[in-house]
Short mmCIF file of C-alpha atoms in Angstrom, two decimals:
data_model
loop_
_atom_site.label_atom_id
_atom_site.label_comp_id
_atom_site.label_asym_id
_atom_site.label_seq_id
_atom_site.Cartn_x
_atom_site.Cartn_y
_atom_site.Cartn_z
CA MET A 243 44.54 1.30 -20.78
CA ALA A 244 44.55 -0.90 -17.67
CA ARG A 245 42.37 1.66 -15.92
CA GLN A 246 39.78 1.57 -18.72
CA GLN A 247 39.77 -2.23 -18.64
CA GLY A 248 39.14 -2.05 -14.91
CA TRP A 249 36.15 0.24 -15.45
CA PHE A 250 34.89 -2.09 -18.18
CA ALA A 251 35.14 -5.10 -15.83
CA LEU A 252 33.26 -3.17 -13.14
CA ILE A 253 30.46 -2.24 -15.57
CA LEU A 254 30.19 -5.85 -16.72
CA ALA A 255 29.98 -7.07 -13.10
CA LEU A 256 27.30 -4.49 -12.30
CA ALA A 257 25.29 -5.58 -15.33
CA ILE A 258 25.43 -9.24 -14.24
CA ALA A 259 24.49 -8.30 -10.67
CA ALA A 260 21.58 -6.16 -11.89
CA GLY A 261 20.27 -9.01 -14.02
CA ALA A 262 20.49 -11.45 -11.10
CA LEU A 263 18.73 -8.96 -8.82
CA LEU A 264 15.81 -8.56 -11.24
CA PHE A 265 15.57 -12.34 -11.62
CA ASN A 266 15.38 -12.96 -7.85
CA PHE A 267 13.39 -9.84 -6.84
CA PRO A 268 10.70 -9.03 -9.42
CA LEU A 269 9.47 -5.46 -9.77
CA GLN A 270 6.58 -4.36 -7.58
CA LEU A 271 3.70 -3.19 -9.75
CA GLY A 272 1.25 -0.51 -8.68
CA LEU A 273 -2.51 -0.58 -8.76
CA ASP A 274 -2.82 0.66 -12.36
CA LEU A 275 -0.47 -2.06 -13.66
CA ARG A 276 -1.27 -5.03 -11.45
CA GLY A 277 -4.95 -4.42 -10.85
CA GLY A 278 -6.56 -4.04 -7.44
CA SER A 279 -8.66 -1.62 -5.43
CA GLN A 280 -8.44 1.99 -4.36
CA LEU A 281 -10.40 3.41 -1.44
CA THR A 282 -10.85 7.14 -0.86
CA LEU A 283 -11.48 7.83 2.83
CA GLU A 284 -12.78 11.09 4.28
CA VAL A 285 -11.99 12.07 7.87
CA LEU A 286 -15.03 13.61 9.54
CA PRO A 287 -14.99 16.19 12.35
CA ALA A 288 -16.68 15.07 15.56
CA GLY A 289 -17.33 16.39 19.04
CA ALA A 290 -15.29 19.46 19.85
CA VAL A 291 -13.36 19.12 16.57
CA LYS A 292 -15.02 21.36 14.00
CA THR A 293 -12.29 21.26 11.33
CA VAL A 294 -9.86 18.44 10.62
CA GLN A 295 -6.30 19.66 11.17
CA LYS A 296 -3.12 18.21 9.67
CA GLU A 297 -2.07 16.64 13.00
CA GLN A 298 -5.44 14.87 13.34
CA LEU A 299 -5.24 13.64 9.74
CA GLU A 300 -1.80 12.17 10.44
CA ALA A 301 -3.09 10.53 13.64
CA VAL A 302 -5.90 8.84 11.71
CA LYS A 303 -3.39 7.74 9.05
CA GLU A 304 -1.15 6.18 11.71
CA VAL A 305 -4.02 4.09 13.11
CA LEU A 306 -5.12 2.99 9.64
CA GLU A 307 -1.57 1.96 8.72
CA ARG A 308 -1.42 -0.32 11.76
CA ARG A 309 -4.73 -1.89 10.73
CA ILE A 310 -3.57 -2.37 7.12
CA ASN A 311 -0.39 -4.08 8.32
CA GLY A 312 -2.55 -6.34 10.48
CA LEU A 313 -4.67 -7.31 7.49
CA GLY A 314 -1.53 -8.54 5.73
CA VAL A 315 -2.23 -6.81 2.38
CA ALA A 316 1.12 -6.73 0.56
CA GLU A 317 2.48 -3.59 -1.12
CA SER A 318 -0.41 -1.38 -0.01
CA THR A 319 0.03 2.40 0.08
CA LEU A 320 -1.84 4.98 2.18
CA GLN A 321 -1.41 8.66 1.35
CA THR A 322 -3.00 11.92 2.44
CA VAL A 323 -4.86 13.95 -0.18
CA GLY A 324 -5.98 17.50 0.51
CA GLU A 325 -6.98 18.57 4.00
CA ASP A 326 -9.27 15.72 5.10
CA GLN A 327 -8.90 12.73 2.77
CA LEU A 328 -6.76 9.61 2.52
CA VAL A 329 -6.26 7.37 -0.49
CA LEU A 330 -5.56 3.68 0.10
CA GLN A 331 -4.29 1.49 -2.76
CA LEU A 332 -4.50 -2.29 -2.43
CA PRO A 333 -2.72 -3.89 -5.43
CA GLY A 334 -4.07 -7.33 -6.30
CA GLU A 335 -7.13 -6.93 -4.04
CA GLN A 336 -10.27 -7.35 -6.13
CA ASP A 337 -12.73 -7.40 -3.20
CA PRO A 338 -12.14 -4.32 -1.01
CA SER A 339 -15.30 -4.80 1.09
CA ARG A 340 -13.49 -6.48 3.99
CA ALA A 341 -10.76 -3.80 4.06
CA ALA A 342 -13.41 -1.06 3.93
CA LYS A 343 -15.26 -2.66 6.85
CA VAL A 344 -12.15 -3.09 9.00
CA LEU A 345 -10.77 0.37 8.25
CA GLY A 346 -14.04 2.29 8.39
CA THR A 347 -15.04 1.35 11.93
CA THR A 348 -13.88 3.53 14.82
CA ALA A 349 -13.02 0.48 17.00
CA LEU A 350 -13.88 2.21 20.29
CA LEU A 351 -13.85 -0.63 22.82
CA GLU A 352 -15.66 -0.15 26.14
CA PHE A 353 -16.20 -2.35 29.18
CA ARG A 354 -19.47 -1.57 30.98
CA ALA A 355 -21.28 -2.95 34.01
CA GLN A 356 -25.01 -3.70 33.77
CA LYS A 357 -27.31 -1.29 35.58
CA PRO A 358 -28.94 -2.71 38.75
CA GLY A 359 -32.58 -3.79 38.43
CA THR A 360 -32.45 -4.54 34.69
CA GLU A 361 -31.82 -8.29 34.95
CA GLN A 362 -35.22 -9.42 33.65
CA GLU A 363 -35.25 -7.02 30.68
CA MET A 364 -31.65 -7.96 29.82
CA GLN A 365 -32.47 -11.67 29.88
CA GLY A 366 -35.31 -11.23 27.38
CA LEU A 367 -33.20 -9.10 25.03
CA LEU A 368 -30.28 -11.54 25.12
CA GLN A 369 -32.57 -14.47 24.36
CA LEU A 370 -34.00 -12.61 21.36
CA LYS A 371 -30.51 -11.57 20.24
CA ARG A 372 -29.21 -15.16 20.29
CA GLN A 373 -32.24 -16.38 18.37
CA VAL A 374 -31.97 -13.71 15.65
CA GLN A 375 -28.19 -14.08 15.41
CA SER A 376 -28.52 -17.84 15.01
CA VAL A 377 -31.00 -17.46 12.14
CA LEU A 378 -28.83 -14.85 10.40
CA ASN A 379 -25.67 -16.96 10.75
CA GLN A 380 -27.48 -19.96 9.32
CA LYS A 381 -28.75 -17.96 6.35
CA ARG A 382 -25.24 -16.69 5.60
CA ALA A 383 -23.80 -20.19 5.91
CA ARG A 384 -26.41 -21.52 3.44
CA ALA A 385 -25.66 -18.68 1.01
CA ALA A 386 -21.90 -19.39 1.21
CA ALA A 387 -22.47 -23.11 0.70
CA ALA A 388 -24.67 -22.42 -2.34
CA SER A 389 -22.02 -20.18 -3.92
CA ASP A 390 -19.38 -22.91 -3.36
CA ARG A 391 -21.79 -25.56 -4.69
CA GLN A 392 -21.73 -27.46 -1.42
CA SER A 393 -24.62 -29.07 0.40
CA PRO A 394 -26.18 -26.36 2.61
CA PRO A 395 -26.72 -26.91 6.37
CA PRO A 396 -30.29 -27.39 7.63
CA GLU A 397 -32.20 -24.11 7.72
CA ILE A 398 -33.32 -22.54 11.00
CA GLN A 399 -36.48 -20.54 10.50
CA LEU A 400 -38.10 -17.84 12.58
CA LYS A 401 -41.83 -17.86 12.11
CA ALA A 402 -43.21 -14.78 10.40
CA GLU A 403 -45.69 -14.12 13.22
CA ASP A 404 -42.90 -14.41 15.84
CA LEU A 405 -40.73 -11.97 13.86
CA ALA A 406 -43.62 -9.51 13.52
CA LEU A 407 -44.43 -9.80 17.25
CA ALA A 408 -40.79 -9.20 18.24
CA MET A 409 -40.58 -6.11 16.04
CA GLN A 410 -43.86 -4.83 17.41
CA LYS A 411 -42.65 -5.20 21.01
CA LEU A 412 -39.60 -3.11 20.16
CA GLY A 413 -41.70 -0.46 18.45
CA LEU A 414 -40.42 -1.27 14.95
CA SER A 415 -42.46 -1.16 11.76
CA VAL A 416 -41.73 -3.45 8.82
CA PRO A 417 -40.25 -1.40 5.94
CA ALA A 418 -42.16 -1.82 2.69
CA GLY A 419 -40.57 -4.33 0.34
CA SER A 420 -37.95 -5.46 2.87
CA SER A 421 -36.79 -9.08 2.85
CA GLU A 422 -36.69 -11.36 5.87
CA SER A 423 -32.91 -10.84 6.16
CA ASP A 424 -33.36 -7.05 6.15
CA GLN A 425 -35.96 -7.30 8.91
CA LEU A 426 -33.69 -9.57 10.97
CA ASP A 427 -30.75 -7.13 10.57
CA LEU A 428 -32.96 -4.25 11.69
CA LEU A 429 -34.22 -6.26 14.64
CA LEU A 430 -30.70 -7.28 15.70
CA SER A 431 -29.45 -3.68 15.49
CA THR A 432 -32.32 -2.45 17.65
CA VAL A 433 -31.82 -5.23 20.21
CA ASN A 434 -28.11 -4.35 20.45
CA SER A 435 -28.96 -0.69 21.02
CA LYS A 436 -31.40 -1.57 23.81
CA ILE A 437 -28.83 -3.89 25.43
CA VAL A 438 -26.20 -1.13 25.40
CA ALA A 439 -28.72 1.24 27.02
CA LEU A 440 -28.93 -1.14 30.00
CA TYR A 441 -25.22 -0.64 30.78
CA GLU A 442 -23.64 1.99 32.98
CA PRO A 443 -21.10 4.43 31.47
CA ALA A 444 -17.75 2.88 30.59
CA THR A 445 -15.01 2.88 33.23
CA LEU A 446 -12.50 0.97 31.05
CA THR A 447 -11.79 1.49 27.34
CA GLY A 448 -9.48 0.18 24.63
CA LYS A 449 -6.97 2.94 25.41
CA ASP A 450 -5.70 0.75 28.24
CA LEU A 451 -5.01 -2.21 25.92
CA THR A 452 -1.43 -3.29 25.22
CA THR A 453 -2.20 -6.04 22.72
CA ALA A 454 -4.93 -8.28 21.34
CA GLY A 455 -4.90 -11.82 20.00
CA ARG A 456 -7.24 -14.65 19.17
CA GLN A 457 -7.65 -18.32 19.98
CA GLN A 458 -10.02 -21.09 18.97
CA GLN A 459 -12.47 -22.29 21.56
CA GLN A 460 -11.62 -25.66 23.09
CA THR A 461 -15.22 -26.77 22.70
CA GLY A 462 -16.84 -25.86 19.40
CA SER A 463 -15.62 -24.17 16.22
CA GLY A 464 -15.90 -20.56 17.42
CA TRP A 465 -13.06 -18.18 18.12
CA ASP A 466 -12.34 -15.89 21.09
CA VAL A 467 -10.42 -12.61 21.09
CA THR A 468 -7.87 -12.28 23.90
CA LEU A 469 -6.95 -8.92 25.47
CA SER A 470 -4.03 -7.74 27.58
CA PHE A 471 -4.17 -4.48 29.57
CA ASN A 472 -1.49 -2.19 30.89
CA ARG A 473 -1.10 -1.88 34.65
CA GLU A 474 -3.71 0.86 35.01
CA GLY A 475 -6.13 -1.02 32.76
CA GLY A 476 -5.62 -4.22 34.75
CA ASP A 477 -6.50 -2.39 37.98
CA LYS A 478 -9.63 -0.89 36.38
CA PHE A 479 -10.71 -4.30 35.06
CA ALA A 480 -10.25 -5.89 38.50
CA ALA A 481 -12.29 -3.13 40.15
CA LEU A 482 -15.03 -3.38 37.51
CA THR A 483 -15.41 -7.15 37.82
CA LYS A 484 -15.28 -6.92 41.62
CA SER A 485 -18.24 -4.50 41.62
CA ILE A 486 -20.55 -6.96 39.82
CA ALA A 487 -19.18 -10.32 41.03
CA GLY A 488 -21.97 -12.59 42.31
CA THR A 489 -24.71 -10.00 41.73
CA GLY A 490 -26.16 -11.52 38.56
CA ARG A 491 -25.36 -8.34 36.63
CA LEU A 492 -23.42 -8.76 33.41
CA LEU A 493 -20.18 -7.27 32.14
CA GLY A 494 -20.80 -5.90 28.66
CA ILE A 495 -18.08 -5.49 26.04
CA VAL A 496 -19.19 -2.78 23.63
CA LEU A 497 -17.50 -1.99 20.30
CA ASP A 498 -18.55 1.21 18.52
CA GLY A 499 -21.84 1.32 20.41
CA ARG A 500 -22.65 -2.35 19.68
CA SER A 501 -22.66 -5.03 22.36
CA ILE A 502 -20.42 -7.84 21.11
CA SER A 503 -20.18 -9.93 24.26
CA GLU A 504 -21.93 -10.25 27.62
CA ALA A 505 -20.33 -12.14 30.48
CA SER A 506 -21.24 -12.95 34.07
CA VAL A 507 -18.71 -12.71 36.90
CA GLY A 508 -18.87 -15.42 39.59
CA PRO A 509 -18.99 -14.78 43.36
CA GLU A 510 -15.43 -16.09 43.80
CA PHE A 511 -14.18 -12.72 42.43
CA LYS A 512 -15.99 -10.64 45.10
CA VAL A 513 -12.83 -9.98 47.05
CA ALA A 514 -10.31 -8.86 44.42
CA GLY A 515 -12.09 -9.08 41.07
CA ILE A 516 -10.48 -10.68 38.01
CA SER A 517 -6.82 -9.78 38.27
CA GLY A 518 -3.85 -10.49 36.01
CA GLY A 519 -4.47 -7.77 33.43
CA SER A 520 -6.01 -9.98 30.76
CA ALA A 521 -9.46 -10.86 29.48
CA SER A 522 -11.19 -12.74 26.69
CA ILE A 523 -14.08 -11.72 24.45
CA THR A 524 -16.33 -14.71 23.82
CA GLY A 525 -18.80 -13.92 21.10
CA ASN A 526 -18.85 -17.10 19.00
CA PHE A 527 -16.82 -15.31 16.32
CA SER A 528 -15.79 -16.95 13.07
CA ALA A 529 -12.06 -17.11 12.24
CA GLU A 530 -12.34 -14.08 9.92
CA GLU A 531 -14.45 -12.06 12.38
CA SER A 532 -11.99 -12.70 15.22
CA ARG A 533 -9.08 -11.75 12.96
CA ASP A 534 -10.76 -8.49 11.92
CA LEU A 535 -11.57 -7.60 15.52
CA GLU A 536 -8.00 -8.38 16.58
CA VAL A 537 -6.68 -6.07 13.82
CA GLN A 538 -9.01 -3.25 14.86
CA LEU A 539 -8.11 -3.50 18.54
CA ARG A 540 -4.37 -3.76 17.89
CA GLY A 541 -4.49 -0.73 15.62
CA GLY A 542 -6.33 1.28 18.27
CA SER A 543 -9.44 3.38 17.97
CA LEU A 544 -9.64 6.14 15.40
CA PRO A 545 -9.35 9.64 16.91
CA LEU A 546 -11.98 10.82 14.40
CA PRO A 547 -14.58 8.87 12.39
CA ILE A 548 -13.97 8.21 8.70
CA LYS A 549 -16.23 7.55 5.75
CA VAL A 550 -15.47 5.58 2.59
CA VAL A 551 -16.44 8.05 -0.15
CA GLU A 552 -15.19 6.12 -3.21
CA VAL A 553 -14.17 2.58 -4.07
CA ARG A 554 -12.46 2.02 -7.42
CA THR A 555 -11.44 -1.39 -8.71
CA VAL A 556 -8.99 -2.00 -11.56
CA GLY A 557 -9.35 -5.48 -13.04
CA PRO A 558 -6.27 -7.63 -13.72
CA SER A 559 -7.01 -7.59 -17.45
CA LEU A 560 -6.88 -3.78 -17.51
CA GLY A 561 -3.63 -3.86 -15.54
CA ALA A 562 -2.15 -6.33 -18.04
CA GLU A 563 -3.21 -4.06 -20.90
CA ASN A 564 -1.52 -1.10 -19.20
CA ILE A 565 1.68 -3.14 -18.88
CA ARG A 566 1.54 -4.14 -22.54
CA THR A 567 0.99 -0.59 -23.82
CA SER A 568 3.68 0.79 -21.49
CA LEU A 569 6.15 -1.85 -22.68
CA VAL A 570 5.37 -1.09 -26.33
CA ALA A 571 5.81 2.65 -25.70
CA SER A 572 9.14 2.14 -23.87
CA LEU A 573 10.62 -0.22 -26.47
CA SER A 574 9.38 1.92 -29.37
CA GLY A 575 10.93 5.04 -27.87
CA LEU A 576 14.20 3.22 -27.18
CA ALA A 577 14.29 1.82 -30.75
CA LEU A 578 13.69 5.24 -32.32
CA VAL A 579 16.38 6.79 -30.14
CA ALA A 580 18.78 3.97 -31.10
CA VAL A 581 18.18 4.53 -34.83
CA PHE A 582 18.66 8.29 -34.47
CA MET A 583 21.89 7.94 -32.48
CA ALA A 584 23.38 5.32 -34.83
CA VAL A 585 22.59 7.35 -37.96
CA THR A 586 23.65 10.72 -36.56
CA TYR A 587 26.71 9.80 -34.50
CA ARG A 588 27.84 6.52 -36.12
CA LEU A 589 30.11 4.45 -33.84
CA PRO A 590 29.62 6.62 -30.73
CA GLY A 591 25.88 6.43 -31.38
CA ILE A 592 26.02 2.62 -31.26
CA VAL A 593 28.04 2.85 -28.04
CA ALA A 594 25.38 5.20 -26.63
CA VAL A 595 22.68 2.62 -27.42
CA VAL A 596 24.62 -0.01 -25.44
CA ALA A 597 25.08 2.48 -22.58
CA LEU A 598 21.34 3.27 -22.64
CA SER A 599 20.55 -0.44 -22.44
CA LEU A 600 22.83 -0.71 -19.41
CA TYR A 601 21.14 2.39 -18.00
CA ALA A 602 17.70 0.79 -18.34
CA LEU A 603 18.96 -2.41 -16.69
CA PHE A 604 20.52 -0.53 -13.76
CA ASN A 605 17.38 1.58 -13.37
CA LEU A 606 15.08 -1.42 -13.10
CA ALA A 607 17.49 -3.12 -10.68
CA VAL A 608 17.40 -0.08 -8.38
CA TYR A 609 13.58 -0.09 -8.56
CA SER A 610 13.64 -3.70 -7.42
CA LEU A 611 16.24 -3.10 -4.69
CA ILE A 612 14.68 -0.08 -2.92
CA PRO A 613 11.87 -1.22 -3.76
CA VAL A 614 9.90 1.24 -5.92
CA THR A 615 6.25 0.42 -6.67
CA LEU A 616 6.05 0.99 -10.41
CA SER A 617 2.96 2.78 -11.75
CA LEU A 618 2.06 4.47 -15.03
CA PRO A 619 3.45 7.87 -13.90
CA GLY A 620 6.56 6.03 -12.73
CA ILE A 621 7.01 4.55 -16.19
CA ALA A 622 6.57 8.04 -17.63
CA GLY A 623 9.38 9.25 -15.36
CA PHE A 624 11.55 6.31 -16.48
CA ILE A 625 11.00 7.08 -20.17
CA LEU A 626 11.68 10.79 -19.59
CA SER A 627 14.95 9.96 -17.81
CA ILE A 628 16.00 7.95 -20.89
CA GLY A 629 15.64 11.16 -22.86
CA MET A 630 17.81 12.96 -20.30
CA ALA A 631 20.45 10.21 -20.59
CA VAL A 632 20.45 10.56 -24.40
CA ASP A 633 20.81 14.31 -24.01
CA ALA A 634 24.05 13.84 -22.04
CA ASN A 635 25.47 11.60 -24.78
CA VAL A 636 24.49 14.13 -27.44
CA LEU A 637 26.39 16.88 -25.60
CA ILE A 638 29.51 14.70 -25.40
CA PHE A 639 29.41 13.58 -29.04
CA GLU A 640 28.85 17.10 -30.36
CA ARG A 641 31.89 18.27 -28.41
CA ILE A 642 33.93 15.41 -29.91
CA LYS A 643 32.80 16.39 -33.42
CA GLU A 644 33.77 20.01 -32.80
CA GLU A 645 37.26 18.94 -31.73
CA LEU A 646 37.61 16.74 -34.82
CA ARG A 647 36.54 19.58 -37.10
CA ALA A 648 39.19 21.75 -35.44
CA GLY A 649 41.82 19.27 -36.64
CA ASN A 650 42.62 17.51 -33.33
CA THR A 651 43.52 13.83 -33.21
CA LEU A 652 40.79 11.28 -32.50
CA ILE A 653 41.96 10.25 -28.99
CA ARG A 654 42.52 13.86 -27.96
CA SER A 655 39.10 14.85 -29.34
CA ILE A 656 37.42 12.10 -27.30
CA ASP A 657 39.13 13.14 -24.05
CA THR A 658 38.47 16.84 -24.64
CA GLY A 659 34.86 16.21 -25.63
CA PHE A 660 34.11 14.44 -22.35
CA SER A 661 35.93 17.12 -20.32
CA LEU A 662 34.16 20.07 -21.96
CA ALA A 663 30.70 18.48 -21.74
CA LEU A 664 31.06 17.57 -18.06
CA SER A 665 29.94 20.90 -16.57
CA SER A 666 26.91 21.20 -18.86
CA ILE A 667 25.80 17.62 -18.09
CA VAL A 668 26.17 18.09 -14.31
CA ASP A 669 24.29 21.42 -14.38
CA GLY A 670 21.43 19.91 -16.39
CA HIS A 671 21.10 16.94 -14.05
CA VAL A 672 21.28 19.08 -10.88
CA THR A 673 18.43 21.30 -12.10
CA GLY A 674 16.46 18.17 -12.90
CA LEU A 675 17.05 16.79 -9.40
CA ILE A 676 15.90 20.08 -7.88
CA SER A 677 12.65 19.76 -9.83
CA CYS A 678 12.26 16.18 -8.59
CA ALA A 679 12.76 17.30 -4.99
CA ALA A 680 10.07 19.96 -5.39
CA LEU A 681 7.63 17.47 -6.95
CA PHE A 682 8.25 14.93 -4.17
CA ALA A 683 7.89 17.51 -1.38
CA LEU A 684 4.78 19.22 -2.70
CA GLY A 685 3.12 16.46 -4.71
CA THR A 686 1.02 13.52 -3.55
CA GLY A 687 0.49 9.94 -4.62
CA LEU A 688 1.25 9.38 -8.28
CA VAL A 689 3.21 12.63 -8.59
CA LYS A 690 5.65 11.40 -5.94
CA GLY A 691 6.08 8.14 -7.85
CA PHE A 692 6.95 10.13 -10.96
CA ALA A 693 9.46 12.24 -9.01
CA VAL A 694 11.19 9.20 -7.47
CA THR A 695 11.65 7.32 -10.74
CA LEU A 696 12.86 10.46 -12.54
CA ALA A 697 15.38 11.25 -9.77
CA ILE A 698 16.77 7.69 -9.80
CA GLY A 699 17.04 7.92 -13.58
CA LEU A 700 18.92 11.22 -13.45
CA LEU A 701 21.49 9.89 -10.97
CA LEU A 702 22.08 6.74 -12.99
CA SER A 703 22.24 8.80 -16.17
CA LEU A 704 25.28 10.63 -14.81
CA PHE A 705 27.00 7.31 -14.18
CA THR A 706 26.21 5.72 -17.55
CA SER A 707 26.97 8.78 -19.68
CA LEU A 708 30.23 9.77 -17.97
CA THR A 709 31.51 6.29 -17.07
CA CYS A 710 29.91 3.58 -19.20
CA THR A 711 29.98 5.49 -22.48
CA ARG A 712 33.56 6.70 -21.96
CA SER A 713 34.85 3.27 -20.91
CA LEU A 714 33.20 1.52 -23.86
CA ILE A 715 34.60 4.05 -26.37
CA ARG A 716 38.13 3.78 -24.92
CA VAL A 717 37.99 -0.03 -25.06
CA LEU A 718 36.91 0.15 -28.72
CA MET A 719 39.71 2.59 -29.47
CA SER A 720 42.21 -0.06 -28.40
CA TYR A 721 41.44 -1.84 -31.68
CA PRO A 722 43.30 -0.15 -34.59
CA ALA A 723 40.58 -1.09 -37.11
CA LEU A 724 38.04 1.04 -35.19
CA ARG A 725 40.39 3.95 -34.56
CA ARG A 726 39.24 5.90 -37.64
CA THR A 727 37.84 9.43 -37.73
CA ILE A 728 35.28 8.45 -40.40
CA TYR A 729 33.47 6.39 -37.73
CA PHE A 730 32.89 9.60 -35.76
CA LEU A 731 32.46 12.30 -38.43
CA PRO A 732 31.21 12.21 -42.05
CA HIS A 733 33.96 12.54 -44.64
CA ALA A 734 32.54 15.83 -45.92
CA GLN A 735 32.94 17.43 -42.46
CA LEU A 736 36.57 16.42 -41.97
CA PRO A 737 39.09 19.29 -42.12
CA LEU A 738 41.33 19.43 -45.18
CA GLY A 739 44.30 17.12 -44.93
CA ALA A 740 42.81 15.08 -42.06
CA LYS A 741 43.06 11.29 -42.23
CA SER A 742 39.81 9.35 -42.26
#
């Protein structure tokens, strides 16, 4: 009896600990329950790569995971689907445009020296670039102020004839029906392309970076992106800056074929170049732009380009509705099972309901502890595991009833019932765990979530059915008023001469 009381005390302590764990560490909800965004990304072959292989898909995934961690999106998941696709889930993120922009760019960073004899052409292009960029930044600032109902800054305008003349000089035609902002974007893109064409091939790339950071400019509100190179990269940077020091030629910093910064190198660096293995990108970035660039450079460049092929957003109201319907389904199923067990198996059935409640509590506590991101398929696995736990109790109680019909005493029938049902319960749970292992190994995404929750449920089911149920029944049997066969078997099924 002391042993059973010890088990009962352990179960009670576990129940209290599970409740405290759920109170302090709430469950993590997946995209379909919490709401958020899902991006489907396709990896594209490029260069000598004609078909995307598994190793290349994993390499792209590794880079994207570093970028996602840099963005600071909590509880995000990135999984491979098929041979060339990745699915990214961002729970709670209702505007995936920034993530799509940061993840979708290749982030190939190059340092290039300006070609000799192009100083005059470069000066004109840079002047036009600064003018167009200033107008575009001002338009975006006014649009942001209008959306926040703040007083907009004074507008900087580019005369229509000046815009038309600039586009004509660059050989651009005005698209029919295009707005002024569209024309400015087209002009800026073309200017950037022409600036990049005035640079020599890259001698230093982002592969030689060790880390990237950002800092606010001491004068002004802009932000700079700081870079640190490895030893080889530091030597290349010193040699590159030495070659153009004092010549009037610029050092261009190019990201994905777009010039993001142009810097001059003074004559004082003619002897040894800029040494120290560090540099700074000054492009008058906003705080968000500098953060995004830092994330891209820290994550590294993508080995293959990717394309966002689908963006799906689940609103918080739909997620709340999914939670409500899932909760109703779970509680309804548990209530129906409780009624069936109490009517069919009487006192043991009531004990089974208590054990199932403990099972559900332990299950949710494990989800919170690991943690498991709970989704609709995960809830389905949880509900299915409840059925498996009930099945174990049914096997035990049927064995007990068989022993009682054979004329054995109540205590002996209980002990024998648990002993005889043990092998069947273990076999059933082992086959279930094998199925879970196959689903987890071969499945993807939501299927894996289903397999994990079902496997956790099966393991806990063994504990609750063989330990919790048995301990609770033995504790109840210590009370003489409950030690009656009629509480386990209907009077009509009792053997002749047996006491009820």
